[in-house]
Coordinates of N, CA and C in Angstrom, one line a residue:
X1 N 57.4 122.5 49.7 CA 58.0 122.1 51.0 C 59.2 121.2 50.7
X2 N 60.3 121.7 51.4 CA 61.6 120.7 50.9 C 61.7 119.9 52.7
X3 N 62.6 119.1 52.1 CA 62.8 118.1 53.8 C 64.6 118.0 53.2
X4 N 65.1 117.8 54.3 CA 66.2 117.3 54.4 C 67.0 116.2 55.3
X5 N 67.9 115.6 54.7 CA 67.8 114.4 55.5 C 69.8 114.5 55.7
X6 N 69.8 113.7 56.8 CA 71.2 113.5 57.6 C 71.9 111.9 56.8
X7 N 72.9 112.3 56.4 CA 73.7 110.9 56.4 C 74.1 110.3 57.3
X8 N 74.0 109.3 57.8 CA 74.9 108.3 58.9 C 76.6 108.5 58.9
X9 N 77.1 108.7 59.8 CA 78.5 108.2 59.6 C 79.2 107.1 58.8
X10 N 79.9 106.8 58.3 CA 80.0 105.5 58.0 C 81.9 105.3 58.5
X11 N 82.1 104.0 58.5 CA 83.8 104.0 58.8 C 84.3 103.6 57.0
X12 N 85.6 105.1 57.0 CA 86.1 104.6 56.0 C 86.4 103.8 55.5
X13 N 86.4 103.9 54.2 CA 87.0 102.5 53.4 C 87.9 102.5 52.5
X14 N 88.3 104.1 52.5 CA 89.6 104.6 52.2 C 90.9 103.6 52.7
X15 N 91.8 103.2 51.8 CA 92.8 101.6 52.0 C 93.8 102.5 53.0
X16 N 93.8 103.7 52.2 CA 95.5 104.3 52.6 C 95.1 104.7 53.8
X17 N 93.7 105.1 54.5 CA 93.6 106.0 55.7 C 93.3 104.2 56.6
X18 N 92.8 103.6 56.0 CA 92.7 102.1 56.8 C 93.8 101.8 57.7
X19 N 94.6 101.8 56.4 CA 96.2 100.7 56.9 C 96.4 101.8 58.0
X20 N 96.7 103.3 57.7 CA 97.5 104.0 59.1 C 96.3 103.9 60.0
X21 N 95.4 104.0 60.4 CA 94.3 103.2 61.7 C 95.4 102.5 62.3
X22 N 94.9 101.1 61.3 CA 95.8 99.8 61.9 C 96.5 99.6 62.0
X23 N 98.1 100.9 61.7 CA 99.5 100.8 62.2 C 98.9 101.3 63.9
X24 N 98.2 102.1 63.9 CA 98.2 103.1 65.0 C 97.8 102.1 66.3
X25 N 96.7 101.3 65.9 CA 96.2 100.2 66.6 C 97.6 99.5 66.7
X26 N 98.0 99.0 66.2 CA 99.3 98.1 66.3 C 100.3 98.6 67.0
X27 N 100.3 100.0 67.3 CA 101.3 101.1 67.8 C 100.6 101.0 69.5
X28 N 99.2 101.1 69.2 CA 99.3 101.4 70.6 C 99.0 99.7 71.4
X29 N 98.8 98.7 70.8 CA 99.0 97.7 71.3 C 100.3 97.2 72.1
X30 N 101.4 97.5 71.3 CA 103.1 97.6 71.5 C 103.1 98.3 73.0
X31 N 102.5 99.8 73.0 CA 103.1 100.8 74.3 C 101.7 100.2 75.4
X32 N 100.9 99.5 75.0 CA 99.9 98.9 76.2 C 100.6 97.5 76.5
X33 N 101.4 97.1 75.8 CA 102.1 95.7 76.4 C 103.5 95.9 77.0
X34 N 104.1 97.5 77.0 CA 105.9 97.3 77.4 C 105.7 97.6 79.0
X35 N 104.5 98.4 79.5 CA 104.9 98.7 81.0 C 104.4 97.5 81.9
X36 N 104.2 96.3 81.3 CA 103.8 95.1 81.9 C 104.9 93.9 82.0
X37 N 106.0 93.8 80.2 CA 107.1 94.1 79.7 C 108.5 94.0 80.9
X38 N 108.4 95.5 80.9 CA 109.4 96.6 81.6 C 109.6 95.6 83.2
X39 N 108.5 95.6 84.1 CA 108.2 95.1 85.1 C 108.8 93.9 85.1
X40 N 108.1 93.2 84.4 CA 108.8 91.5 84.6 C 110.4 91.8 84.4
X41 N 110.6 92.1 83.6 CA 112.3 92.4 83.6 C 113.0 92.9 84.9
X42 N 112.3 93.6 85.4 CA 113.3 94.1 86.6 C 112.6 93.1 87.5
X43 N 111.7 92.2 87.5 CA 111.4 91.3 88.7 C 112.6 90.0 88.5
X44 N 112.3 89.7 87.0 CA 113.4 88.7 87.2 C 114.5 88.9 87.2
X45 N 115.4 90.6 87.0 CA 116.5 90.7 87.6 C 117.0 91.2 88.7
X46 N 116.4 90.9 89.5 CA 116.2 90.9 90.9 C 115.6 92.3 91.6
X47 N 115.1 93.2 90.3 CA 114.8 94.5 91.4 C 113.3 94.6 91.7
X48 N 112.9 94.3 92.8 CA 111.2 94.4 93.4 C 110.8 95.6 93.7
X49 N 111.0 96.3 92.1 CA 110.0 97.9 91.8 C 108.6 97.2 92.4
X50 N 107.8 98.1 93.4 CA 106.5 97.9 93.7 C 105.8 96.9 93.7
X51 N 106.9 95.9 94.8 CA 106.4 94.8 95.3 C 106.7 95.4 96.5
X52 N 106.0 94.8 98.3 CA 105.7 95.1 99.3 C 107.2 94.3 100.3
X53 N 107.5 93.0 99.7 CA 108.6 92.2 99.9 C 109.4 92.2 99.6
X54 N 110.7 92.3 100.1 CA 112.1 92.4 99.6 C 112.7 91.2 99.1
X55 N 112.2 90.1 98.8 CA 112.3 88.3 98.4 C 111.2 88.7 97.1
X56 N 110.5 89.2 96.7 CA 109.3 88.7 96.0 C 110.0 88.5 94.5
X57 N 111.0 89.1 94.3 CA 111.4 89.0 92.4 C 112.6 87.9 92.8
X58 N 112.8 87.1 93.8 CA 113.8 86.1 93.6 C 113.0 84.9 93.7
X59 N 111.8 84.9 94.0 CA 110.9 83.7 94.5 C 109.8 83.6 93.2
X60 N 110.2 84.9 92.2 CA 108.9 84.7 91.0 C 109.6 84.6 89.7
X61 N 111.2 84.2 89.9 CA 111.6 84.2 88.6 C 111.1 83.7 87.1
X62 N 110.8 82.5 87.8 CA 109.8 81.3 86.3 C 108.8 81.9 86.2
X63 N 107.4 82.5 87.2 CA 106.4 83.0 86.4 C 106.4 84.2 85.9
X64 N 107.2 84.8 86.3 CA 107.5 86.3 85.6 C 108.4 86.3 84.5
X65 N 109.4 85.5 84.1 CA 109.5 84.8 83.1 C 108.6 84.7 82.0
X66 N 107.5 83.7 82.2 CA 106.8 83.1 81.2 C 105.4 83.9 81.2
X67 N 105.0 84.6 82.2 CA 104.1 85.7 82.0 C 104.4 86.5 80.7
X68 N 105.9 87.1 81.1 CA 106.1 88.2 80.5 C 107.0 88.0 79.0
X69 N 107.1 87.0 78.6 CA 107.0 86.0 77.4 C 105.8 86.2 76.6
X70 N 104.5 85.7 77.6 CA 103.5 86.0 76.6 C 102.9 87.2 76.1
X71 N 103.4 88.2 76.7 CA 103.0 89.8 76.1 C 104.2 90.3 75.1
X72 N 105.2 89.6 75.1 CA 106.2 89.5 74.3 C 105.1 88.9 72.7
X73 N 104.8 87.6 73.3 CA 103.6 87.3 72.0 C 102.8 88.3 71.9
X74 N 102.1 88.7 72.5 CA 101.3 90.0 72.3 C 101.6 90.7 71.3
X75 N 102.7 91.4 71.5 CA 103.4 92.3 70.5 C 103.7 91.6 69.2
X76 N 104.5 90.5 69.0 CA 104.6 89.8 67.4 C 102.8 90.0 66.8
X77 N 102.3 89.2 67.9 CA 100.5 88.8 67.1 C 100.1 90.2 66.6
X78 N 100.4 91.4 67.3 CA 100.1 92.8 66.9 C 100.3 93.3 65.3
X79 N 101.7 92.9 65.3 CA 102.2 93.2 64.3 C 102.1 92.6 62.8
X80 N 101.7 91.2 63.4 CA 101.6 90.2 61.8 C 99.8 90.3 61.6
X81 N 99.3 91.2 62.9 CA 98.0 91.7 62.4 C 98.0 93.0 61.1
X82 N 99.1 93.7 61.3 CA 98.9 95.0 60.1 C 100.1 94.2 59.3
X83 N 101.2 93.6 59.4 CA 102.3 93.2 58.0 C 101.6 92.4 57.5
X84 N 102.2 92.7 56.0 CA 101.7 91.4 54.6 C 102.2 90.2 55.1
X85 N 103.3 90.3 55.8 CA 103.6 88.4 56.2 C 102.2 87.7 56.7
X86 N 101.9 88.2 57.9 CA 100.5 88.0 58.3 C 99.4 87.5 57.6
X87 N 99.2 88.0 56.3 CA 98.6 87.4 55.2 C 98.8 86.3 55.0
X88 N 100.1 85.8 55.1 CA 100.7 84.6 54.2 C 100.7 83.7 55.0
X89 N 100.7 83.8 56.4 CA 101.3 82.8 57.0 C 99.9 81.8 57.4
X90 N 100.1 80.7 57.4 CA 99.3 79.9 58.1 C 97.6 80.4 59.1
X91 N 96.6 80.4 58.7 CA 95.9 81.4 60.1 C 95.5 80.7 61.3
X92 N 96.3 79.1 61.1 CA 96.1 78.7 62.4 C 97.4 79.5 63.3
X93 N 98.8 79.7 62.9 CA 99.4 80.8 63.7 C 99.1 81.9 64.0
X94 N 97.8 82.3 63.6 CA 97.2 83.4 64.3 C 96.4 83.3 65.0
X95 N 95.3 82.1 64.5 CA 94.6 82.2 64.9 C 94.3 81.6 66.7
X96 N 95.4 80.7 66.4 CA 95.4 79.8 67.6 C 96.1 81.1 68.6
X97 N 96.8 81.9 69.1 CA 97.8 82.7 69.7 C 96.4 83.7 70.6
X98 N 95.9 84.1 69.5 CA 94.9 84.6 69.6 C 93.7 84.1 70.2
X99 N 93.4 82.9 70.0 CA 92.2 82.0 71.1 C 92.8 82.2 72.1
X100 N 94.5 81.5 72.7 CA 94.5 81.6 73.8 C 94.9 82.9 74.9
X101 N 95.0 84.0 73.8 CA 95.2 85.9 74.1 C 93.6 86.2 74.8
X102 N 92.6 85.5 74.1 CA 91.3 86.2 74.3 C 90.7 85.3 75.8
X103 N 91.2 84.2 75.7 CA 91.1 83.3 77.2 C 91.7 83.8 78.1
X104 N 92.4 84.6 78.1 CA 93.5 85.0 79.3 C 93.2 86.5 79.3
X105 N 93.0 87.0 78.2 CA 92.8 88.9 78.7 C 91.4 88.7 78.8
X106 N 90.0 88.2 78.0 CA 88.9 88.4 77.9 C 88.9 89.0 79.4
X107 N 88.3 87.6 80.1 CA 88.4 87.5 81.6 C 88.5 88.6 82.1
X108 N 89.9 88.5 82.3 CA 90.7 89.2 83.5 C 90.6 90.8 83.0
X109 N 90.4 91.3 81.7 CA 90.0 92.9 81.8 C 88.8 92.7 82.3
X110 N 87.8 91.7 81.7 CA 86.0 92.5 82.1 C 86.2 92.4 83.8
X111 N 87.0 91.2 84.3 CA 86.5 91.0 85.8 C 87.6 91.9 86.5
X112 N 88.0 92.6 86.0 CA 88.7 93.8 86.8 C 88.6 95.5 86.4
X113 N 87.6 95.1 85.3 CA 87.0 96.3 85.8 C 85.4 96.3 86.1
X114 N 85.0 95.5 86.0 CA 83.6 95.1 86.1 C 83.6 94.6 87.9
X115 N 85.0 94.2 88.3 CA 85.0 93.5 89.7 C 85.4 94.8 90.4
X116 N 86.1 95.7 89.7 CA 86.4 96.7 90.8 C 85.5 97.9 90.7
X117 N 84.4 97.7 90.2 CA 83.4 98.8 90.0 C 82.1 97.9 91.1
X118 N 82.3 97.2 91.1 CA 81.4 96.4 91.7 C 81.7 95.7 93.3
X119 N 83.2 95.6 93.8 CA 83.5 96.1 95.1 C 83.5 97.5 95.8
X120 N 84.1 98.4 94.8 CA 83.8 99.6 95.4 C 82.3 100.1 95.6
X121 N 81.4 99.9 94.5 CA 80.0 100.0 94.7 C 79.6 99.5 96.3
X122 N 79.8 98.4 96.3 CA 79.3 98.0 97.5 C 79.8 97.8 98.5
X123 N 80.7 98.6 99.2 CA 81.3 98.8 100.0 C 82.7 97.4 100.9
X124 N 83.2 97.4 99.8 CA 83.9 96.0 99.5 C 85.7 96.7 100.0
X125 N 85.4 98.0 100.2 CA 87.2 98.7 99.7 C 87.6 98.4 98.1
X126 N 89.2 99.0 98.5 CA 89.8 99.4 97.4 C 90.0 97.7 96.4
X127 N 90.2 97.8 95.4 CA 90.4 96.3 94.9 C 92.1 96.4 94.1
X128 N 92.8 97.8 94.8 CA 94.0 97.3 94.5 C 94.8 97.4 95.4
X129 N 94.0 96.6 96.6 CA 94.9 96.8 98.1 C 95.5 95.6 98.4
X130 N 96.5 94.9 98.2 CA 97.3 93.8 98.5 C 98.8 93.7 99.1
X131 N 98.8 92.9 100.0 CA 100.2 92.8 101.0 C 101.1 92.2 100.1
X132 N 101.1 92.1 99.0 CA 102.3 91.5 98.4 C 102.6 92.7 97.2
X133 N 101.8 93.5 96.6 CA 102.6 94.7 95.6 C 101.2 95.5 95.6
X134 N 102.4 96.6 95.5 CA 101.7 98.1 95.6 C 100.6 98.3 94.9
X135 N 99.2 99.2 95.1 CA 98.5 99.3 94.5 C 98.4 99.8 92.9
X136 N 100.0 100.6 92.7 CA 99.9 101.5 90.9 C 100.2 100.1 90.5
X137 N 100.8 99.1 90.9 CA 101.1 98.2 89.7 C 100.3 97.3 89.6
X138 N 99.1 97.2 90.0 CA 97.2 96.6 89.8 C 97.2 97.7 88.9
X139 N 97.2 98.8 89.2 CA 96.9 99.7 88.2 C 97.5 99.6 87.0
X140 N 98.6 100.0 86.7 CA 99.5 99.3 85.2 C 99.0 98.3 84.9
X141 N 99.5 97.1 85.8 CA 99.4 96.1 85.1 C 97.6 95.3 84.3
X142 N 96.5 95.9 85.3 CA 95.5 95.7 84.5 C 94.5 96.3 84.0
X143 N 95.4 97.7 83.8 CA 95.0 98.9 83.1 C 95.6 98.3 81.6
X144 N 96.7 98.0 81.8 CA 97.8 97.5 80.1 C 96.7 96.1 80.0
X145 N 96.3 95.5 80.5 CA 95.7 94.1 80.0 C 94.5 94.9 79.7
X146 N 93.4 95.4 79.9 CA 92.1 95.7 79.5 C 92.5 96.6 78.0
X147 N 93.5 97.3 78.2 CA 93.6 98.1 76.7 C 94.2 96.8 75.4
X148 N 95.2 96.0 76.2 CA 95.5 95.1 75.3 C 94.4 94.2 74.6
X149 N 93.3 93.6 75.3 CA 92.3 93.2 75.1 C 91.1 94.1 74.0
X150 N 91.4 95.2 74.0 CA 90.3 96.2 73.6 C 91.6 96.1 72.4
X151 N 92.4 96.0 72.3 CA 93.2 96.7 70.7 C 92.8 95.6 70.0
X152 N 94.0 94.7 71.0 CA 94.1 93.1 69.7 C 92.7 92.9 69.4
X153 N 91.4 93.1 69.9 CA 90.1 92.5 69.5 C 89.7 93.3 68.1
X154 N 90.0 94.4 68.2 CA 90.0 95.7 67.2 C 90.7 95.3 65.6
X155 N 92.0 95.0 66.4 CA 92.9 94.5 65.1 C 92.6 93.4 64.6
X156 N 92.0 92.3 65.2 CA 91.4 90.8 64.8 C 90.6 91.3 63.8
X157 N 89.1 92.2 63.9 CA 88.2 92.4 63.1 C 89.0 92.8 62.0
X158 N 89.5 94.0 61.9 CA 90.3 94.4 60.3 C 90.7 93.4 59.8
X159 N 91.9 92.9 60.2 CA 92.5 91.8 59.8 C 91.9 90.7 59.2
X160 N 90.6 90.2 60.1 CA 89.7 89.2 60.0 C 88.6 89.7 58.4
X161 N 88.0 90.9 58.4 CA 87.9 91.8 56.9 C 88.4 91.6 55.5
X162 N 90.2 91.9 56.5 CA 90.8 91.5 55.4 C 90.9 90.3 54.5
X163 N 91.2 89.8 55.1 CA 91.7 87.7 55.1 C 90.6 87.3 54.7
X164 N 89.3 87.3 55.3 CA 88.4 86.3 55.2 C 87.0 86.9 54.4
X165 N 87.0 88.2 54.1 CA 85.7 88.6 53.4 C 85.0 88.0 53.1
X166 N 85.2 87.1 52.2 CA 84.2 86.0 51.5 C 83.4 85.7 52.5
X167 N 84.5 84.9 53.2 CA 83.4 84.4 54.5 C 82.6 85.1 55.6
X168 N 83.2 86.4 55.8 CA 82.3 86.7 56.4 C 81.1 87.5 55.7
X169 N 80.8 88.1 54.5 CA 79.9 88.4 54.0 C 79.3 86.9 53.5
X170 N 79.3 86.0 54.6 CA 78.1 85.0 53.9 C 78.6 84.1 52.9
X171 N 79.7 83.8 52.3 CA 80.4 83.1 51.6 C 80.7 82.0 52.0
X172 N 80.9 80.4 51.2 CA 81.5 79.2 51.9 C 82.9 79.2 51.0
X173 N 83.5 78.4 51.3 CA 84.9 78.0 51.2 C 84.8 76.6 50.6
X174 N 84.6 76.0 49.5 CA 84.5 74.5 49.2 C 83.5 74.1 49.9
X175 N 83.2 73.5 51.0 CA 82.0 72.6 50.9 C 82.3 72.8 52.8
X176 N 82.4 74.5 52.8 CA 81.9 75.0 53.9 C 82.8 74.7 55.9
X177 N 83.7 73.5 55.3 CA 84.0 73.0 56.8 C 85.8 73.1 56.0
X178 N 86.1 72.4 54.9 CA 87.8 72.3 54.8 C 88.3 71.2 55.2
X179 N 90.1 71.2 55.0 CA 90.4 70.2 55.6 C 90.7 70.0 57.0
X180 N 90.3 70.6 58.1 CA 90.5 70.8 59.2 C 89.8 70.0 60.3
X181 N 88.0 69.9 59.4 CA 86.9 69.6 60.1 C 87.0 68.4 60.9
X182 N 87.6 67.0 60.9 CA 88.5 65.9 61.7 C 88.6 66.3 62.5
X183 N 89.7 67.7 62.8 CA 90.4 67.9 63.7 C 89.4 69.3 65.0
X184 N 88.4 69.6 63.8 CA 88.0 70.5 65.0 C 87.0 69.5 65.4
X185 N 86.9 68.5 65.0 CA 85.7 67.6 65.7 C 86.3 67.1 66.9
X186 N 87.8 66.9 66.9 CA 88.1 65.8 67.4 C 88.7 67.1 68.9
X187 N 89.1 67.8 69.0 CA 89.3 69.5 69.7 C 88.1 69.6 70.5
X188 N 87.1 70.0 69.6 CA 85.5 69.8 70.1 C 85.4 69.0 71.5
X189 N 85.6 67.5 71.3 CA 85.9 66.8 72.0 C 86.1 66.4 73.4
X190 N 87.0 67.7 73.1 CA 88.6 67.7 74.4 C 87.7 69.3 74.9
X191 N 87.5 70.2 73.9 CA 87.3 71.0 74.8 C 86.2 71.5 75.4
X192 N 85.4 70.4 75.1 CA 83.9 71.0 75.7 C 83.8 70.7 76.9
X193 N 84.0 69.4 77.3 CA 84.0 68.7 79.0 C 85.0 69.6 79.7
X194 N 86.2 69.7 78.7 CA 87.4 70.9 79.5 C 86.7 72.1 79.7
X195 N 85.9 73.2 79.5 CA 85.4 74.0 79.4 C 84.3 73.9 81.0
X196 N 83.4 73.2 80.3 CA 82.2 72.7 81.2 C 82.8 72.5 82.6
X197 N 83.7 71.4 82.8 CA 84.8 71.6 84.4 C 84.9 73.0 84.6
X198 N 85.7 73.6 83.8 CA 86.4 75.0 84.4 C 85.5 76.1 84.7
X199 N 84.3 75.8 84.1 CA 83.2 76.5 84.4 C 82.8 76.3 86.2
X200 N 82.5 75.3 86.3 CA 81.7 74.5 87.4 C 82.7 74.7 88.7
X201 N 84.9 74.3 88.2 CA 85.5 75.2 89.4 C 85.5 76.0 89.7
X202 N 85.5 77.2 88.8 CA 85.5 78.4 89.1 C 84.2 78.9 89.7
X203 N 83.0 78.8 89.5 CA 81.9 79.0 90.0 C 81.7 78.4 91.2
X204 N 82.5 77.8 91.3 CA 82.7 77.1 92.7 C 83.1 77.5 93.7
X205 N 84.4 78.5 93.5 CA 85.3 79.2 93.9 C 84.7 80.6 94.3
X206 N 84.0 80.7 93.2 CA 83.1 82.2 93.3 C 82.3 82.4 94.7
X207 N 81.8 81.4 94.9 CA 80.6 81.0 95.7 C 81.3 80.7 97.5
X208 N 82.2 79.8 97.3 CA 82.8 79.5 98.6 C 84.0 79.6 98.8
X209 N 84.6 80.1 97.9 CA 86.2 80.3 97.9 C 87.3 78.9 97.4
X210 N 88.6 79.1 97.4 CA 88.7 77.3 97.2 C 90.0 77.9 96.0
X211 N 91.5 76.6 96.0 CA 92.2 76.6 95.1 C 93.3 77.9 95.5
X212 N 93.4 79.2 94.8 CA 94.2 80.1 94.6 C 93.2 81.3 95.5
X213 N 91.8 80.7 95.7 CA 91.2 82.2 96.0 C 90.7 81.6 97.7
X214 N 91.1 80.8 98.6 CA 90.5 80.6 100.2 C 89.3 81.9 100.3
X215 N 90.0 82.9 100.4 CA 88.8 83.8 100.8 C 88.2 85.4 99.9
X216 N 87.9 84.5 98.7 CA 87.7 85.6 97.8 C 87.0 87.1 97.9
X217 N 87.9 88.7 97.6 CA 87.4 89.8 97.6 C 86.0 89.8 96.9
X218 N 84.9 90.7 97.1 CA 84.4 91.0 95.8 C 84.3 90.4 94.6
X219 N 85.7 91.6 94.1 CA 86.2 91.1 92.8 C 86.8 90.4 92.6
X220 N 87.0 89.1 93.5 CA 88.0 88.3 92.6 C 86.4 87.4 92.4
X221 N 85.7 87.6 93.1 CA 84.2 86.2 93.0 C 83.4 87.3 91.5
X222 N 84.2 88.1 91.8 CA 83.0 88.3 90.1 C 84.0 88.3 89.3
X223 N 85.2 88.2 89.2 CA 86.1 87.7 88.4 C 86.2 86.0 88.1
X224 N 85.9 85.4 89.0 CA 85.6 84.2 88.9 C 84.5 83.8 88.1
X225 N 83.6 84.3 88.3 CA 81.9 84.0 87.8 C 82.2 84.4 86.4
X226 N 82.9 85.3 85.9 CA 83.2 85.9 84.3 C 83.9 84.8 83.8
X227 N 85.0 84.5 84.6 CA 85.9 83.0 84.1 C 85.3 82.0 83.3
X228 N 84.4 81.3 84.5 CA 83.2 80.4 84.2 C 82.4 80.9 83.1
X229 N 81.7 82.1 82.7 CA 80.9 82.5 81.5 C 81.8 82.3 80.3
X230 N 82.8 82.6 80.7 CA 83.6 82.7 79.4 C 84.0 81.4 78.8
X231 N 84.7 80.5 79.6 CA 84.6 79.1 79.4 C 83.7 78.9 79.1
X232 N 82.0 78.6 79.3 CA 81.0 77.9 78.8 C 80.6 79.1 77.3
X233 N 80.8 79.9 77.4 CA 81.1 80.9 75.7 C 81.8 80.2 74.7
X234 N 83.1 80.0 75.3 CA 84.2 78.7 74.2 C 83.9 78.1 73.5
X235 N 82.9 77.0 74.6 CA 82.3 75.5 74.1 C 81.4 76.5 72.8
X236 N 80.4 77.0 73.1 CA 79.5 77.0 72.0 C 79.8 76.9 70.4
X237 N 80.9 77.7 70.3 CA 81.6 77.7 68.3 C 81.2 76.0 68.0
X238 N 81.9 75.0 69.1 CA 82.0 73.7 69.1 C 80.9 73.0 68.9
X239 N 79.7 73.6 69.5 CA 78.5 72.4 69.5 C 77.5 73.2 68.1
X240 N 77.8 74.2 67.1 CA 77.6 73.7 65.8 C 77.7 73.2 64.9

């Protein structure tokens, strides 16, 4: 009697099929951040593509600006995820860009798509209905943040593989903490009470409205509630 048995898949470990993966991830991180990009540009030069107001790109110049600045970051962080510079440089320059990339997309992809499956479920309407810009550019624009979120998290792991093996197969580094440990004590600090607040507004907001949201959709109260989870997520690295 013979038996035969199935192998598992496994993910290559092939270097040369690796690295082109991770250009491709890097590739498509770049074309999920330019139609977010593209937009700010014509807001701050005065053209209100798929805004409802004919004032709206002269009255948003600073945050459309500095919005679209940080997906400008987006794209560098992409790329010094697959270049050898990347290697070399500092990983607090990564690593920090990237804390506050995963604070700002985490959120806002799960709570829009998690918020807009969950207004429409329950009979909440559309969740890209708004008097101030058209519904495709809810669509672009956090269609491009949910993929952005989903790459750069993708590229961190390789990269993070790469750089840090040791440690992540269970390895310490000298005597486990470095010269850093001062400073994340002292961070710690600052960001756990900061955390714990931001948690307790936002849940706040969820519940009764309040701040940026007076009378919250749906989905912006389960985008709120995700806010708050995510903030009290933060603190935890901290209180090891």
């Amino acid at each position: 009697m013979t038996t035969t048995t199935t192998a598992r898949p496994r993910l290559t470990t092939d270097p040369v099929r690796l690295a082109r993966f991770r250009k491709r991830i890097c590739l498509a991180t770049i074309l999920a951040c330019l139609p977010y990009i593209l937009l700010k540009i014509a807001w701050v030069s005065g053209w209100g593509i798929g805004a409802n107001s004919s004032d709206f790109a002269g009255t948003t110049i600073a945050a459309n600006t500095a919005t679209g600045l940080l997906d400008m970051v987006a794209i560098a962080i992409a790329i010094l995820l697959v270049h050898p510079v990347g290697r070399r440089i500092p990983a607090f320059l990564i690593a920090f860009p990237l804390w506050i990339a995963a604070g700002l997309l985490a959120p806002v992809a799960g709570g829009f798509v998690l918020g807009s499956a969950v207004q429409l479920l329950s009979g909440g309407g559309s969740p890209l209905v708004d008097d101030v810009l058209q519904p495709w550019v809810f669509a672009v624009v956090y269609g491009g943040f949910v993929l952005q979120a989903v790459l750069l998290g993708t590229g961190l792991v390789f990269y993070a593989r790469e750089r840090w093996q040791m440690l992540l197969s269970g390895g310490r580094a000298h005597d486990g903490a470095g010269h850093t440990r001062p400073l994340q004590n002292l961070l710690g600090w600052i960001f756990i009470p900061a955390g714990l607040g931001y948690a307790i507004l936002n849940w706040g907001w969820a519940v009764t409205g309040g701040g940026r949201f007076p009378d919250p959709s749906t989905g912006q109260r389960v985008m709120l509630t995700l806010l708050g989870a995510f903030a009290i997520g933060a603190c935890l690295p901290w209180l090891n």
